GROMACS .gro file of C-alpha atoms in nm:
model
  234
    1UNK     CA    1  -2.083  -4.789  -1.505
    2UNK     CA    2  -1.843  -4.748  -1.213
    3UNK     CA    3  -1.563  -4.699  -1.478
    4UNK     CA    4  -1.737  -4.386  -1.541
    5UNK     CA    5  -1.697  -4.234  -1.172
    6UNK     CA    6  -1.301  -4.339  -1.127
    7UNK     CA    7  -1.225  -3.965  -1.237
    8UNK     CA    8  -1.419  -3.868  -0.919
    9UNK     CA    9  -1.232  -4.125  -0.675
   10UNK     CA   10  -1.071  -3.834  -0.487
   11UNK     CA   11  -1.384  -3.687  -0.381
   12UNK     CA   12  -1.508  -3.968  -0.337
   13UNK     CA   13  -1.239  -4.057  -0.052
   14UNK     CA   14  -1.245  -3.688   0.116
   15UNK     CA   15  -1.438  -3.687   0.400
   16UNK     CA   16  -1.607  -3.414   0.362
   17UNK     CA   17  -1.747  -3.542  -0.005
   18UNK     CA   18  -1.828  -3.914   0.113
   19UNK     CA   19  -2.195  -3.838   0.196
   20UNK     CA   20  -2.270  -3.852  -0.178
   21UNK     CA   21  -2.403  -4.168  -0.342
   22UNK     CA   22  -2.216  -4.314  -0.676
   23UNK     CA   23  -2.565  -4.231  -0.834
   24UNK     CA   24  -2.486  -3.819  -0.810
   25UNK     CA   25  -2.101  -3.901  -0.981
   26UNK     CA   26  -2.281  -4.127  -1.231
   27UNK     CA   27  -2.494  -3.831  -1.360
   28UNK     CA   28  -2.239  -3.612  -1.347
   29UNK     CA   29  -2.022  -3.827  -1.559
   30UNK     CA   30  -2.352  -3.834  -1.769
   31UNK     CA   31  -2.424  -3.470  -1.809
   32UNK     CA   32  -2.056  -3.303  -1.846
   33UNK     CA   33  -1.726  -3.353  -1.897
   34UNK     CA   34  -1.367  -3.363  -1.780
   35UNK     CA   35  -1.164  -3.041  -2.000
   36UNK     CA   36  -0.767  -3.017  -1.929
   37UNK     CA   37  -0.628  -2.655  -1.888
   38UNK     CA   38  -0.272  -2.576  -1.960
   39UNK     CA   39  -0.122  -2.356  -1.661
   40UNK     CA   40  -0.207  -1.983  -1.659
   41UNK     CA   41  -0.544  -2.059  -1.843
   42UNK     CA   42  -0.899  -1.893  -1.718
   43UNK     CA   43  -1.178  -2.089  -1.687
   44UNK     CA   44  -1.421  -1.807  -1.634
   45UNK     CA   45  -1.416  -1.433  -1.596
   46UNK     CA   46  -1.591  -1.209  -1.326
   47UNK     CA   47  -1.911  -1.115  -1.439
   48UNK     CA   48  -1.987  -1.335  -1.713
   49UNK     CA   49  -2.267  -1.602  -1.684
   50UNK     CA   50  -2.251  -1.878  -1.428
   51UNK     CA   51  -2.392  -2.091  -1.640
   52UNK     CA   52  -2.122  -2.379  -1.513
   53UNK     CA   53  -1.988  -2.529  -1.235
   54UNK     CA   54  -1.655  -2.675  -1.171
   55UNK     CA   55  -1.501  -3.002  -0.956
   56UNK     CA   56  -1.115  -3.008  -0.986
   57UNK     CA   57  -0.959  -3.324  -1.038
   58UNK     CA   58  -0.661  -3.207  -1.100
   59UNK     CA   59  -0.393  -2.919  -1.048
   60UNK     CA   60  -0.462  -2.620  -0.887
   61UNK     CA   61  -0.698  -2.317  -0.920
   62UNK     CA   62  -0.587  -1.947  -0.817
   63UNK     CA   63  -0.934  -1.764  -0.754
   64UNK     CA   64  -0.916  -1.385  -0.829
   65UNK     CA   65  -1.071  -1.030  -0.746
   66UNK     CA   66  -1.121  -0.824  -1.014
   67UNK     CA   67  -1.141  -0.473  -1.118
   68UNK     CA   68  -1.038  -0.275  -1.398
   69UNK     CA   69  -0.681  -0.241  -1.275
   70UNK     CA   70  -0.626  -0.486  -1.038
   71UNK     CA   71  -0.676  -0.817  -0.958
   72UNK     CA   72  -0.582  -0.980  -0.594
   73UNK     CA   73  -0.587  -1.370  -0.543
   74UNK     CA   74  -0.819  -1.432  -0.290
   75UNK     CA   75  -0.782  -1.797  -0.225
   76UNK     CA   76  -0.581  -2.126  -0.426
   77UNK     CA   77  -0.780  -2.429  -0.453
   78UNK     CA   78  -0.675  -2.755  -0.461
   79UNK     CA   79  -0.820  -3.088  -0.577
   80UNK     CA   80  -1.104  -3.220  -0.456
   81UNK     CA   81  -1.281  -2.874  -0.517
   82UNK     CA   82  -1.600  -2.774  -0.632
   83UNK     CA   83  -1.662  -2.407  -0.719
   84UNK     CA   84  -1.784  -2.125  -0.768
   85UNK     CA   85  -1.978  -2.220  -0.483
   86UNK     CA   86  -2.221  -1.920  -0.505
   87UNK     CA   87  -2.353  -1.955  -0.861
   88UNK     CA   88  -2.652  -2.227  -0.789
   89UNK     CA   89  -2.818  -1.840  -0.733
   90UNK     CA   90  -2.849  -1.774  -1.086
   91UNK     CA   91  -2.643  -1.503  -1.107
   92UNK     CA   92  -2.285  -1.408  -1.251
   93UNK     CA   93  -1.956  -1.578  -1.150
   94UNK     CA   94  -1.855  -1.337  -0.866
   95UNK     CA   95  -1.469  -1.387  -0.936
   96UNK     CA   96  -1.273  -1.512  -1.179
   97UNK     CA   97  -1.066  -1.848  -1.114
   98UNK     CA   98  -0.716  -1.879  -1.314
   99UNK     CA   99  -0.500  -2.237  -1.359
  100UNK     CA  100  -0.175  -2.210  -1.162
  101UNK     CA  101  -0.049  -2.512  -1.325
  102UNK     CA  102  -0.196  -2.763  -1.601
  103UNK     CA  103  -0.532  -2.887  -1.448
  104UNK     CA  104  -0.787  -3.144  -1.473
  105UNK     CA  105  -1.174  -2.985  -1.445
  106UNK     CA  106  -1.469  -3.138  -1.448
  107UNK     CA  107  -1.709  -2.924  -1.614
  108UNK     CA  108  -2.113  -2.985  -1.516
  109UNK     CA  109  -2.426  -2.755  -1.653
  110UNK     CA  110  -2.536  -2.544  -1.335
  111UNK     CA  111  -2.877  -2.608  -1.526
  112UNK     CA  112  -2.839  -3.023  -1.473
  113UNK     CA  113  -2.720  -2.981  -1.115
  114UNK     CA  114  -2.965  -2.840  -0.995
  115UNK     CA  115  -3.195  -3.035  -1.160
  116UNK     CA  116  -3.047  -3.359  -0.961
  117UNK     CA  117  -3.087  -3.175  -0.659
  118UNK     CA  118  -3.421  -3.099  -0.707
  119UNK     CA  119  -3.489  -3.455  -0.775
  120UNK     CA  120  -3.267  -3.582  -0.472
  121UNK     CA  121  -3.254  -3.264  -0.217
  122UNK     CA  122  -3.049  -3.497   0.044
  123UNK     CA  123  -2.751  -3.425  -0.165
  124UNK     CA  124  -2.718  -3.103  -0.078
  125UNK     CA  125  -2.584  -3.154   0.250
  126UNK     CA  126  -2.233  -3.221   0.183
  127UNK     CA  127  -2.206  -2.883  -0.055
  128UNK     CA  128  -2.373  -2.686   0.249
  129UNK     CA  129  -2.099  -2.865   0.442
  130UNK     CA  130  -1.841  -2.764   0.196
  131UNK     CA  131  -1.959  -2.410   0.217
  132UNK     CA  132  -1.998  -2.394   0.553
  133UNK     CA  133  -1.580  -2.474   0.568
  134UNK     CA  134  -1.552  -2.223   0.288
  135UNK     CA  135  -1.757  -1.915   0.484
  136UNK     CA  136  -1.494  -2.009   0.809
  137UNK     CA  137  -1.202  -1.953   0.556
  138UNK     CA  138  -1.407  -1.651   0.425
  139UNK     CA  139  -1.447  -1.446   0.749
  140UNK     CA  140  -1.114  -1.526   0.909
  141UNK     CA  141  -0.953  -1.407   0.578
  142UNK     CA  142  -1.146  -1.100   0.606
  143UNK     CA  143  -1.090  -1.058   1.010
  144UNK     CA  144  -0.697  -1.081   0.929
  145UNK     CA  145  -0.701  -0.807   0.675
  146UNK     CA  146  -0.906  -0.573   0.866
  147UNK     CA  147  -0.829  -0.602   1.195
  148UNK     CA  148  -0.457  -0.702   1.145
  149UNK     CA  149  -0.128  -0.547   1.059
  150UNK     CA  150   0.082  -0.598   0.792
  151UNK     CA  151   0.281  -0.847   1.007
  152UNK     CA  152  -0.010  -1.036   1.129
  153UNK     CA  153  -0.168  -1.088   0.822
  154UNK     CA  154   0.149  -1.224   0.555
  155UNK     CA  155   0.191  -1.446   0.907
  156UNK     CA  156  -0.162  -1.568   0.900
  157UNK     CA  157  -0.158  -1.646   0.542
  158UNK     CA  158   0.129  -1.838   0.564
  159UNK     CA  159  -0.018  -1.999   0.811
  160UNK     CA  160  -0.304  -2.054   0.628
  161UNK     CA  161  -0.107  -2.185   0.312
  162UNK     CA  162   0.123  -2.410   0.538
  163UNK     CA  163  -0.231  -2.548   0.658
  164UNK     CA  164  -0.371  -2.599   0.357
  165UNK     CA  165  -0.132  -2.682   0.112
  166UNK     CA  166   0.168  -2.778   0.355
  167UNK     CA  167   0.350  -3.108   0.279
  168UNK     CA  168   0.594  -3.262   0.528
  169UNK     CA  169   0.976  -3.232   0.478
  170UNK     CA  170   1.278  -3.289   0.712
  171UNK     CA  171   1.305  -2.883   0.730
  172UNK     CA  172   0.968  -2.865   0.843
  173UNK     CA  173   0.654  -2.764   0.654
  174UNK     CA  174   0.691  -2.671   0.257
  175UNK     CA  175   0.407  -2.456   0.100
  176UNK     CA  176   0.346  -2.683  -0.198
  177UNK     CA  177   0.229  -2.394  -0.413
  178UNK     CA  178   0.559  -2.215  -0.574
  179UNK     CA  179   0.466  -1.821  -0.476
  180UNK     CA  180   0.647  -1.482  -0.553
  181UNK     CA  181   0.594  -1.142  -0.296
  182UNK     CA  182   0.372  -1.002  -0.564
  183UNK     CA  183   0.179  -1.297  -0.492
  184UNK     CA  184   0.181  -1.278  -0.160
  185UNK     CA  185   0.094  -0.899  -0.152
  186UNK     CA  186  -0.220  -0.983  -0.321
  187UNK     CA  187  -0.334  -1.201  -0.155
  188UNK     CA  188  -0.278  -1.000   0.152
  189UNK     CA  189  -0.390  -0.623   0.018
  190UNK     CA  190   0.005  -0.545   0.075
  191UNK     CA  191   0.264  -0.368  -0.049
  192UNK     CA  192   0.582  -0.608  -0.211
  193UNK     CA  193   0.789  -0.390  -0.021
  194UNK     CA  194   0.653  -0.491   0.236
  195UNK     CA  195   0.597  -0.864   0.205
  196UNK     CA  196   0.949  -0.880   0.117
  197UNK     CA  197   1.067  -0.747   0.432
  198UNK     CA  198   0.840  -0.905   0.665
  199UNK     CA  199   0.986  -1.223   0.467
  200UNK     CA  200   1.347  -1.162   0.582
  201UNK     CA  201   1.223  -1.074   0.934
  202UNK     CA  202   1.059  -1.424   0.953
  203UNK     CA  203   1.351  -1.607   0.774
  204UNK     CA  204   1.639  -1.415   0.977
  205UNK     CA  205   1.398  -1.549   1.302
  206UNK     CA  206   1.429  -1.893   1.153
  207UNK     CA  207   1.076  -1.958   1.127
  208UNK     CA  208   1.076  -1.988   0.747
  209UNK     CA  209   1.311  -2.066   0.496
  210UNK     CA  210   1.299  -1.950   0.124
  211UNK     CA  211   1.452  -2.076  -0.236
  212UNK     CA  212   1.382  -1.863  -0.493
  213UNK     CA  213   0.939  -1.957  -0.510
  214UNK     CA  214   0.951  -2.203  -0.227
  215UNK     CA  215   0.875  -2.123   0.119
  216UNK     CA  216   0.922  -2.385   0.421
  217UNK     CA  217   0.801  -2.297   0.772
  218UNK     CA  218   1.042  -2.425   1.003
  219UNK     CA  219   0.864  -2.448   1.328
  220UNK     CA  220   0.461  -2.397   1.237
  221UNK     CA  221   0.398  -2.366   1.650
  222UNK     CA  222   0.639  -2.069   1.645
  223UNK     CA  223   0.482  -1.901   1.398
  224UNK     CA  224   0.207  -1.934   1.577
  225UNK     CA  225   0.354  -1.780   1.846
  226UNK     CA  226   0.469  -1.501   1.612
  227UNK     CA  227   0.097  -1.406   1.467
  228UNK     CA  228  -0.040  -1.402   1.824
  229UNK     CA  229   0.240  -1.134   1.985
  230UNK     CA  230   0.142  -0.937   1.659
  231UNK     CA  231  -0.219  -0.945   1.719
  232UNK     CA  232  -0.210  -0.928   2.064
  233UNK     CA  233  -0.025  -0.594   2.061
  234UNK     CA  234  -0.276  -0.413   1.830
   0.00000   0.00000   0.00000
């Protein structure tokens, strides 16, 4: 039986995960099933069903607004994730979530989760403490775009990402996630114009370096420093 719960090992040793007992990741392994995506592969669509839910394994998981015309990444998950958060509701997925690069899903019936949970309601805490950290993320996102200009926001994101996704290097703090200004831009409700130039402001300050889809922060406190003179002299 515990061969069947290795695939969960790295939730199992976050933190923020560790409150659930091997008999939740037994069912799971029970009741669904581990599907590979090849990169730039949707999972779901904005407004269809939420009949699933999702705990990445594997890779990483761009999660995008949606209109007709448009579509802005809101947020890049990486592994151990479980998502869409929202959909225990019984309603629609409320955004669509896209593979940036090949990815490992675990794939559960909303339907069985919640029957476990109504069967074992303790487990609930650690996915209210999950989306707890989630709402934080949420409303300073949502503080940054609309109380802050264009330079304060690509700096908080960056920020954000270096946070997040940042891995140690001798030049300071690489971004993990390979990202283009288009990117950028929508994930920050700004012009590419724009992102680009606010990009060679930071890298002509030193604070960032940049090779081709690779950005390293140089010096994460003065950054720091850089956000705050923006926001403080709205």
């Amino acid at each position: 039986m515990a061969g069947n719960i290795l695939k969960f090992e790295i939730f199992k040793n976050n933190p923020n995960w560790q409150g659930l007992p091997d008999s939740f990741w037994e069912y799971c392994s029970d009741h669904g099933r581990v599907r590979h995506y090849a990169a730039k592969q949707f999972l779901f669509f904005s407004g269809e069903d939420g009949n699933s839910v999702y705990f990445l394994l594997k890779g990483r998981i761009q999660i995008l607004l949606m209109s007709e015309f448009t579509e802005k990444i809101f947020r890049i998950l990486q592994p151990p994730a479980f998502f869409p958060e929202v959909i225990l509701d019984n309603k629609v997925y409320p955004y669509a979530a896209l593979t940036a690069e090949a990815s490992d899903v675990f794939v559960l019936d909303r339907k069985a989760l919640l029957q476990y949970f109504n069967e074992n309601p303790s487990a609930l805490l650690p996915f209210y403490r999950n989306m707890a950290l989630d709402l934080r993320r949420a409303y300073r996102q949502i503080k940054n775009i609309a109380l802050g200009d264009a330079r304060s926001r690509l700096g908080a994101k960056i920020f954000a990402l270096a946070h997040v996704h940042g891995q140690e290097t001798p030049e300071g703090i690489l971004i993990t996630i390979p990202l283009t200004a288009t990117e950028l831009a929508g994930m920050c409700s700004l012009a590419r114009e724009s992102v680009s130039r606010i990009l060679s402001e930071l890298k002509d300050l030193g604070i960032l370096k940049m090779e081709k889809k690779q950005i390293t922060v140089s010096n994460l406190d003065q950054l720091r420093g850089w956000i705050h003179e923006r926001q403080n002299s709205l």
